[in-house]
mmCIF file of C-alpha atoms and ligand atoms in Angstrom:
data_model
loop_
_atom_site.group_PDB
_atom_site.id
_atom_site.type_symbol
_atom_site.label_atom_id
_atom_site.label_comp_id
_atom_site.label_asym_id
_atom_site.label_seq_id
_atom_site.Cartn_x
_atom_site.Cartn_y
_atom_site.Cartn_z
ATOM 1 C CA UNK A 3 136.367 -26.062 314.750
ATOM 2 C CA UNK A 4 137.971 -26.880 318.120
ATOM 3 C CA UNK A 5 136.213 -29.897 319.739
ATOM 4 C CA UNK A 6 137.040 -30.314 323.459
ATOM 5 C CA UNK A 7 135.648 -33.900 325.537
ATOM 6 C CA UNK A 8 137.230 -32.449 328.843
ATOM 7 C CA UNK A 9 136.373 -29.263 330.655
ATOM 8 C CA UNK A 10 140.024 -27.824 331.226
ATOM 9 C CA UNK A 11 141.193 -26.836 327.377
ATOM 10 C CA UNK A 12 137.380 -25.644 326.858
ATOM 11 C CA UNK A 13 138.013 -23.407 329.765
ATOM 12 C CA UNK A 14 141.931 -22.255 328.741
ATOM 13 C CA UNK A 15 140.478 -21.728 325.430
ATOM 14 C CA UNK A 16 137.720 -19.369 326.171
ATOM 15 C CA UNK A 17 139.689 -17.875 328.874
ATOM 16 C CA UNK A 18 141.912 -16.898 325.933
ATOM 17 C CA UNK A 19 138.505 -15.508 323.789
ATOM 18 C CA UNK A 20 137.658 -13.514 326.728
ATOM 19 C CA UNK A 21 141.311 -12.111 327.293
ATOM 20 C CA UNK A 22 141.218 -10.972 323.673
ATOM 21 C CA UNK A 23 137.645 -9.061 324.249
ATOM 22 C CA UNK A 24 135.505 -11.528 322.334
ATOM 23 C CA UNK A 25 132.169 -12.538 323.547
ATOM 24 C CA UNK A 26 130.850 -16.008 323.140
ATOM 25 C CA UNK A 27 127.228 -17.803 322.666
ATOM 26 C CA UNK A 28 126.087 -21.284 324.003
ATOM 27 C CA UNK A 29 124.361 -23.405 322.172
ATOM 28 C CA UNK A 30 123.135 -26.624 324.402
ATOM 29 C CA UNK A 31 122.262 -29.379 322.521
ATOM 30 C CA UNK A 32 121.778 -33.440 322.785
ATOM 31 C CA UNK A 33 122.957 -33.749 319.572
ATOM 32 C CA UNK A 34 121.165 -35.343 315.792
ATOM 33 C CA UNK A 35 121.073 -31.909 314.711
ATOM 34 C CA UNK A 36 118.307 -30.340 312.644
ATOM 35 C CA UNK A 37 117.440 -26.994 311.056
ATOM 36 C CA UNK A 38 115.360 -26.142 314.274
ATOM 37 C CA UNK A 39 119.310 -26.183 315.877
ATOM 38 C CA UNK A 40 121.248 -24.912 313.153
ATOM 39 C CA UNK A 41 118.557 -21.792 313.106
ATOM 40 C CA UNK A 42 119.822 -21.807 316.813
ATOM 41 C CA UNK A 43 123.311 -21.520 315.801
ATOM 42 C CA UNK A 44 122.651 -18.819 313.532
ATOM 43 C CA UNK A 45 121.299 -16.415 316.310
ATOM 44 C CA UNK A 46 124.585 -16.932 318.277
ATOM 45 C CA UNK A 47 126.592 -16.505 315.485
ATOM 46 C CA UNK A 48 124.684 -12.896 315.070
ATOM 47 C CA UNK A 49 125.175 -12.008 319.026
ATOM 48 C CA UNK A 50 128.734 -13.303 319.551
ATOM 49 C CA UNK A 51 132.366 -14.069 317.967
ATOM 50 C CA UNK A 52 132.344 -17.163 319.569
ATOM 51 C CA UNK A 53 130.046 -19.794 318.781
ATOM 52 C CA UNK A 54 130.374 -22.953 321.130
ATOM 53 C CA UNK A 55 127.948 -26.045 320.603
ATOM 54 C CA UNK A 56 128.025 -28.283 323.654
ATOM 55 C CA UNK A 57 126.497 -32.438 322.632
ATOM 56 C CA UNK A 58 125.148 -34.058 325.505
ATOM 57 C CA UNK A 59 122.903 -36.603 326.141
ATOM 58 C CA UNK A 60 122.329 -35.833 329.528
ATOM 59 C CA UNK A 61 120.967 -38.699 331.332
ATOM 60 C CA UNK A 62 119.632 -36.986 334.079
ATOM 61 C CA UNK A 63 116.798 -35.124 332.665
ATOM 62 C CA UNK A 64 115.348 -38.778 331.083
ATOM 63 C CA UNK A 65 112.887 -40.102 333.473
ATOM 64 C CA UNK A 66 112.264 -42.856 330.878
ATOM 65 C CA UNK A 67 115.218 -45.260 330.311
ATOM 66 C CA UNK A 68 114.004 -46.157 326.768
ATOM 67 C CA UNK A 69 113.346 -42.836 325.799
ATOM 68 C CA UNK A 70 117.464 -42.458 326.640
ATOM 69 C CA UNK A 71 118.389 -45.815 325.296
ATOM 70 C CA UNK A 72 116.217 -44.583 321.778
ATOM 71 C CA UNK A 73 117.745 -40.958 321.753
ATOM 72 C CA UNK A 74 119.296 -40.749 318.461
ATOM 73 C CA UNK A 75 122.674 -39.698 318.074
ATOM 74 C CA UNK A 76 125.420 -39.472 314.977
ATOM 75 C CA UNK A 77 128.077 -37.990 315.793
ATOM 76 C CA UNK A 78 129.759 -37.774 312.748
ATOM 77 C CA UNK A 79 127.163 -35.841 310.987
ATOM 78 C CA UNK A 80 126.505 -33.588 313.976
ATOM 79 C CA UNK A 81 130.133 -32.342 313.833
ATOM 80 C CA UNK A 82 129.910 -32.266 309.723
ATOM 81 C CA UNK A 83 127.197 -29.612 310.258
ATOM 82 C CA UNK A 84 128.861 -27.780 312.911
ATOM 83 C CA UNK A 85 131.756 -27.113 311.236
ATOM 84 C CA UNK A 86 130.106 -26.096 307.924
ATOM 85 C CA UNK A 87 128.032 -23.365 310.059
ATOM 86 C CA UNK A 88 131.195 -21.928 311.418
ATOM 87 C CA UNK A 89 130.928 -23.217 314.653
ATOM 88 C CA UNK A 90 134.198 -22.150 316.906
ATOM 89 C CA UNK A 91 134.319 -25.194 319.542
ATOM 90 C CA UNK A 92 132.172 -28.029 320.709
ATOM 91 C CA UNK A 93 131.912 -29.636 324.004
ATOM 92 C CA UNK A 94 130.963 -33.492 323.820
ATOM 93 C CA UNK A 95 131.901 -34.491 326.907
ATOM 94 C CA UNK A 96 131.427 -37.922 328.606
ATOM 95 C CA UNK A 97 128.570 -38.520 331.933
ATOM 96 C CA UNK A 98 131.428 -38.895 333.764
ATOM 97 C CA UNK A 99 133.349 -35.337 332.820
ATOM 98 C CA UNK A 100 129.867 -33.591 334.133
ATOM 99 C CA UNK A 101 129.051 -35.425 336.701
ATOM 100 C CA UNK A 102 131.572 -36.624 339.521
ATOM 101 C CA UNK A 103 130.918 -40.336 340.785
ATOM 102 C CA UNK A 104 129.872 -38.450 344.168
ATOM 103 C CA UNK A 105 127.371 -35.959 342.999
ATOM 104 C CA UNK A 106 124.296 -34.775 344.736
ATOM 105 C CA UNK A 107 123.945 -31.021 343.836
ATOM 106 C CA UNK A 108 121.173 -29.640 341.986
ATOM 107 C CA UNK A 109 119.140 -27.204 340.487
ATOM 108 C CA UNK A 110 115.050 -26.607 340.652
ATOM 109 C CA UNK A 111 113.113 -24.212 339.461
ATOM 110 C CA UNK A 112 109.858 -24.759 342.079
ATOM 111 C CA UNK A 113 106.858 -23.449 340.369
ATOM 112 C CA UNK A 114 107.729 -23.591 336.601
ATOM 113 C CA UNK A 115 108.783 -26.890 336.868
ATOM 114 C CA UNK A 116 105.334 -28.318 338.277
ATOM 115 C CA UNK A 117 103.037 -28.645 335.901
ATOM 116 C CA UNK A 118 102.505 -29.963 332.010
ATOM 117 C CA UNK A 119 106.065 -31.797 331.285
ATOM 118 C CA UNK A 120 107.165 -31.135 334.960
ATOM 119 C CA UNK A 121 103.907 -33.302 335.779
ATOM 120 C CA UNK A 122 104.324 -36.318 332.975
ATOM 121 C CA UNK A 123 108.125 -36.195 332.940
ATOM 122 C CA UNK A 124 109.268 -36.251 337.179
ATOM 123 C CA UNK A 125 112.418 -35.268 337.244
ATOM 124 C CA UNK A 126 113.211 -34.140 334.000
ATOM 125 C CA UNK A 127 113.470 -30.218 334.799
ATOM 126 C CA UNK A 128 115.457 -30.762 337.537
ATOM 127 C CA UNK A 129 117.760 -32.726 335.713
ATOM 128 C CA UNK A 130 117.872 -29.961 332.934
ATOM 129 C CA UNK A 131 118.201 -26.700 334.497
ATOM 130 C CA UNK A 132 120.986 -28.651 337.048
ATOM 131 C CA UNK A 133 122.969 -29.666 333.440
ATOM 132 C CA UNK A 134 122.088 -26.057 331.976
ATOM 133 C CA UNK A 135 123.621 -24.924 334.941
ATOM 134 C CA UNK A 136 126.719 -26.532 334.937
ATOM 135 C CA UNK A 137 127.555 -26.095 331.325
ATOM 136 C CA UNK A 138 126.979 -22.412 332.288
ATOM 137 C CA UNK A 139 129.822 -22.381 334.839
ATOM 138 C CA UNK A 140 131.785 -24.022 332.650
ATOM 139 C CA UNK A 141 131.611 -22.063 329.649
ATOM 140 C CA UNK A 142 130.406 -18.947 331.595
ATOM 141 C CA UNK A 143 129.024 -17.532 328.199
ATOM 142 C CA UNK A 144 127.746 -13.932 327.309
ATOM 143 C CA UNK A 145 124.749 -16.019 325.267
ATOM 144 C CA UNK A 146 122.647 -19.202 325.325
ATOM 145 C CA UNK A 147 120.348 -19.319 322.825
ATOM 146 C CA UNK A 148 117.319 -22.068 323.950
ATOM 147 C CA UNK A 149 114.458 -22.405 321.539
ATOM 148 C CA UNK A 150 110.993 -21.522 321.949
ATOM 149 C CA UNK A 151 109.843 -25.248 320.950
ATOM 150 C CA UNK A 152 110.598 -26.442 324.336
ATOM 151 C CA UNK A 153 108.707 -23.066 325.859
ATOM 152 C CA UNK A 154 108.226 -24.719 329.308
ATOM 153 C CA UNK A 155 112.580 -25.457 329.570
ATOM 154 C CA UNK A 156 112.682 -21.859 327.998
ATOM 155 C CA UNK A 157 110.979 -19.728 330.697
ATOM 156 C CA UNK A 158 112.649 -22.295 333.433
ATOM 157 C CA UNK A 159 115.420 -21.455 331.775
ATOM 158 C CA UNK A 160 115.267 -17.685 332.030
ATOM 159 C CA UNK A 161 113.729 -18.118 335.501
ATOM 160 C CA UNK A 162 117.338 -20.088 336.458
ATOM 161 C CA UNK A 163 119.261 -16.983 335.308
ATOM 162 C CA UNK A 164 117.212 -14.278 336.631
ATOM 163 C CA UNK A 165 116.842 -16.031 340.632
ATOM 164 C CA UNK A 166 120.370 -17.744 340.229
ATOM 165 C CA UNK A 167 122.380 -14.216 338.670
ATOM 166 C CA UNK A 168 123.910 -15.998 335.728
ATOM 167 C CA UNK A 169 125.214 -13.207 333.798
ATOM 168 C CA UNK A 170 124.202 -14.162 330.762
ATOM 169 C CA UNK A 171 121.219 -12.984 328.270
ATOM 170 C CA UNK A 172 119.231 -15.832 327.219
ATOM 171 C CA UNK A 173 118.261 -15.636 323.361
ATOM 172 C CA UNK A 174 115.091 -17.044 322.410
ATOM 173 C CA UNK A 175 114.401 -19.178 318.868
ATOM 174 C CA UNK A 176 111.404 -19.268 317.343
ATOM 175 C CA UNK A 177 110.033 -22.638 315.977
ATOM 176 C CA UNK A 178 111.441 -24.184 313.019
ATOM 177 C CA UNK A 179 108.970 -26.522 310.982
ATOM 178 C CA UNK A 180 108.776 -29.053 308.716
ATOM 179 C CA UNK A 181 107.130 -27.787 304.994
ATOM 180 C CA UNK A 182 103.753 -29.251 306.334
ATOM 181 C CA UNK A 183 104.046 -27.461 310.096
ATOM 182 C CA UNK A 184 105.236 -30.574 311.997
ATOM 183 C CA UNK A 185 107.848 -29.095 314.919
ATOM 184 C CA UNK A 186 111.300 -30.049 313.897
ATOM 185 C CA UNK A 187 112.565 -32.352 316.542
ATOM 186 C CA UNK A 188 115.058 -34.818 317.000
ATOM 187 C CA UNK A 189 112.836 -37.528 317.618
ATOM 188 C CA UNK A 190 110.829 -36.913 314.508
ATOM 189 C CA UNK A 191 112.892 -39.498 313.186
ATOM 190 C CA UNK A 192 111.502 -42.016 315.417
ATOM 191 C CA UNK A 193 107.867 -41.928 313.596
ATOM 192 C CA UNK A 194 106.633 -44.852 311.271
ATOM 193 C CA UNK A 195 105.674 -43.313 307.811
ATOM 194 C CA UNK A 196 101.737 -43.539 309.293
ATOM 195 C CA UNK A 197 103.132 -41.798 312.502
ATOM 196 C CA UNK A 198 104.805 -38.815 311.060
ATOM 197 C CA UNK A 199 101.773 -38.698 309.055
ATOM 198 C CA UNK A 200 99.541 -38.162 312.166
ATOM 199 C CA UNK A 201 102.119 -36.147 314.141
ATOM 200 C CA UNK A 202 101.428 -33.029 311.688
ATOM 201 C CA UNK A 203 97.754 -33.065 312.989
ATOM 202 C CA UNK A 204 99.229 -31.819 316.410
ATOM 203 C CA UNK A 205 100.775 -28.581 315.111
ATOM 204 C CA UNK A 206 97.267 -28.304 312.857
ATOM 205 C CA UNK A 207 95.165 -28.108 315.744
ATOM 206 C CA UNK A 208 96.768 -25.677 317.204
ATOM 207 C CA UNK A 209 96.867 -23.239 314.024
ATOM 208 C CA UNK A 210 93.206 -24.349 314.169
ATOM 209 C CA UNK A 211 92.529 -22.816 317.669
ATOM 210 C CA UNK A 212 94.361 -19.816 316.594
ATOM 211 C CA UNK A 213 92.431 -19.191 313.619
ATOM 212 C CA UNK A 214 89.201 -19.592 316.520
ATOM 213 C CA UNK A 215 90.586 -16.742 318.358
ATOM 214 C CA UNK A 216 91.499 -14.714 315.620
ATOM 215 C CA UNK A 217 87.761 -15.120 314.215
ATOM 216 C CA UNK A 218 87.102 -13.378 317.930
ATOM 217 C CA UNK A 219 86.809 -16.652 320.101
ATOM 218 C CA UNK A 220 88.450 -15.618 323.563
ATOM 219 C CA UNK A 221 87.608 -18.732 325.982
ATOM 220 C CA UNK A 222 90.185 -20.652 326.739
ATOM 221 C CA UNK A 223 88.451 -23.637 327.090
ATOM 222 C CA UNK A 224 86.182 -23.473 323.707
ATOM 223 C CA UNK A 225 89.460 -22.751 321.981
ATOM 224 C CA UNK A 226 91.517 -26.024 323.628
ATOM 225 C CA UNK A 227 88.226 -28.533 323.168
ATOM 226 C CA UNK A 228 88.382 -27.274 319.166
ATOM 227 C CA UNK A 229 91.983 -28.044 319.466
ATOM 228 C CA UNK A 230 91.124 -31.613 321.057
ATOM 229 C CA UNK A 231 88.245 -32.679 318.619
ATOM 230 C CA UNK A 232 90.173 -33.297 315.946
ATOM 231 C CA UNK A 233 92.221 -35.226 317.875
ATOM 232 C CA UNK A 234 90.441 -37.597 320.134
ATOM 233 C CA UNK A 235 89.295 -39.730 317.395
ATOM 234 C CA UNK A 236 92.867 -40.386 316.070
ATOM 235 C CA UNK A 237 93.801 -43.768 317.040
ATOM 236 C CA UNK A 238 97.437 -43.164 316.875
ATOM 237 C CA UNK A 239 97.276 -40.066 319.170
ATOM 238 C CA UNK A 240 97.174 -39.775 322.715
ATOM 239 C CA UNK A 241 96.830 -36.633 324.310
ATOM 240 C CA UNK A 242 98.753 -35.545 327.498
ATOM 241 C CA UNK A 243 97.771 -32.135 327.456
ATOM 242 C CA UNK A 244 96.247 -29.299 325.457
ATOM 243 C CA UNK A 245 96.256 -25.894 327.633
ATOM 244 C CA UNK A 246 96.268 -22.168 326.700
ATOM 245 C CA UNK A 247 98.884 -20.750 329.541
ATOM 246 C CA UNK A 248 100.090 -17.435 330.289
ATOM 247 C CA UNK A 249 103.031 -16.683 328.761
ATOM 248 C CA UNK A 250 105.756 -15.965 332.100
ATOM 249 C CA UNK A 251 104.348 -18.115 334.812
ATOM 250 C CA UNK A 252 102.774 -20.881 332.410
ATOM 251 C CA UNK A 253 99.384 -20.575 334.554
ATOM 252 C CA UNK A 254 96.133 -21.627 332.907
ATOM 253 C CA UNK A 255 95.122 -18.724 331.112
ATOM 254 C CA UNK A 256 91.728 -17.134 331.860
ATOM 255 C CA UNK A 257 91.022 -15.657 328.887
ATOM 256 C CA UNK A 258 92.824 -16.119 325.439
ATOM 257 C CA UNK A 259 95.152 -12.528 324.240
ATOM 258 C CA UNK A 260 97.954 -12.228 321.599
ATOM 259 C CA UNK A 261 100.662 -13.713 324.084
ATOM 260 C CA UNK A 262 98.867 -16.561 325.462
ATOM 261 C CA UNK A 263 100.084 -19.840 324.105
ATOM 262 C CA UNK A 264 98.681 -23.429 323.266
ATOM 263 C CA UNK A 265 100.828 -26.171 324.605
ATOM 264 C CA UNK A 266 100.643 -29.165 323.547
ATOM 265 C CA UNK A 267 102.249 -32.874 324.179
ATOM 266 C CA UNK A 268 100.803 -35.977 323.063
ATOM 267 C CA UNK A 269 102.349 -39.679 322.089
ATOM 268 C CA UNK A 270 102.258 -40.883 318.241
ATOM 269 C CA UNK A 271 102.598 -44.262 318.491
ATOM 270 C CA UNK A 272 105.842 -44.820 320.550
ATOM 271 C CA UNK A 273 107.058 -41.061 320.399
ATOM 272 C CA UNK A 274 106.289 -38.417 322.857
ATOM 273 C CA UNK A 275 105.598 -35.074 320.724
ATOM 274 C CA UNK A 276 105.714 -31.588 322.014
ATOM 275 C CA UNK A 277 104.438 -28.041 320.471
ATOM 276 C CA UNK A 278 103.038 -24.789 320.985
ATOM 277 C CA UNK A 279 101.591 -21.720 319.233
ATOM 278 C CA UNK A 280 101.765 -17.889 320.039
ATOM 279 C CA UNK A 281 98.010 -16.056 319.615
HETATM 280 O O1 PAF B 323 116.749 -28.922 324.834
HETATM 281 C C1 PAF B 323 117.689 -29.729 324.943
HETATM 282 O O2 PAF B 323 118.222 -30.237 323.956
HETATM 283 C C2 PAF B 323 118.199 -30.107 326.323
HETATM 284 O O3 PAF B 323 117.164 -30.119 327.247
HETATM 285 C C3 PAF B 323 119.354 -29.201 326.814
HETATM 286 C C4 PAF B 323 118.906 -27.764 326.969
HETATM 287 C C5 PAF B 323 120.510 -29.286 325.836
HETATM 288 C C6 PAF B 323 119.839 -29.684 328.181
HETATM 289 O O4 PAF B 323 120.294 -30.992 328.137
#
């Protein structure tokens, strides 16, 4: 595995790829790698001959300092497990390799980027899709692959390409879980025994709300205060939002059908918790 900190050899080496007809997958990351990314790595390797991994900790899309101070990061492992997944180069460049001391360019996806983490987190879309972006210029690959855990960055994501004309076909990932449902994250980590022993009532209210609909429930609302009632009364959780949304523009669904989708987000103790479900 090639690892590059500096854009010009990533570039002269997948200049090279390209010359010799090979096509190559993206794989964004910020690093502390988990199944949810290796499961990632494993759809590139199926689209492309070259797999690249960029690490990143972009600082940009963290609107909350100690959220970026806490980010958890090891290095050494991260690279350990890209190399035993076959993983052809990875980009771990410095802040300053991505973003020039004068910078002021960037990238926002209006209407997708409003609401649910747009709302809670200002600024952190617009610091994503401007990073996504720019490691898409520099790689310029034929895939990304993005997972559906963070559905909201997804769909901005695909938005991006689509208004912007990236050519390049986004690949979505499915959710990876834990054994007892809990989203695999990177900040799982973070959770007290107690917490991570709460956090798994998140993804259970939403497989309760689903099992609602499937029993024939089809108002949004009914279906999200379900969700919510088992939630309120935990002391450790608190809810940001619980909303059934369309599944392209992320509007407030009017009535609940197969591709409608339960976000969630909610703090355990100190740790900020996404999810969401298909119907
Ligand atoms: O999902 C992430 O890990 C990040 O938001 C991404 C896409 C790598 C951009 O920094």
């Amino acid at each position: 595995m090639q690892e590059f900190s500096k854009i010009e050899p990533l570039r002269n080496f997948l200049s090279t790829c390209r010359q010799e007809g090979k096509k190559i997958a993206l794989v964004p990351t910020m690093g502390y790698l988990h199944d949810g990314h290796l499961s990632l790595i494993k759809i590139a390797r199926n689209a492309a001959n070259i797999v690249i991994t960029s690490i990143f900790v972009n600082p940009k899309q963290f609107n909350n300092q100690e959220d970026l101070i806490n980010y958890p990061q090891n290095l050494e492992r991260d690279l350990d497990l890209l190399k035993r997944h076959n993983v052809d180069g990875v980009f771990i460049p410095e802040a300053s390799e991505i973003y020039n001391p004068n910078f002021e360019s960037h990238v926002f996806v209006e209407n997708l980027s409003k609401n649910f983490e747009g709302a809670f987190r200002p600024g952190h879309f617009q610091g994503v899709s401007t990073v996504v972006a720019i490691l898409f210029n520099i790689i310029q690959p034929h895939f990304a692959v993005f997972g559906e855990k963070d559905f909201q960055q997804l769909r901005i994501i695909e938005k991006m390409v689509s208004d912007l004309q990236f050519n390049i076909k986004i690949l979505r990932a499915p959710i990876v879980r834990e054994p007892d449902g809990l989203a695999m994250s990177s900040r799982n980590v973070r959770l007290s025994t107690n917490e991570r022993n709460v956090a798994v009532l998140l993804n259970k209210a939403l497989f309760a709300a689903k099992d609602c609909y499937l029993d024939g429930e089809k108002n949004p609302k009914v279906l999200c205060d379900f969700a919510k009632a088992s939630l309120n009364s935990v002391k450790e959780i608190r809810l940001e939002y619980l909303e059934l949304v369309e599944p392209n523009d992320l509007s407030v669904a009017k009535e609940a059908h197969p591709s409608t989708r339960l976000i969630i987000a909610a703090w355990v103790g100190n740790v900020r918790l996404i999810d969401n479900l298909e119907l």
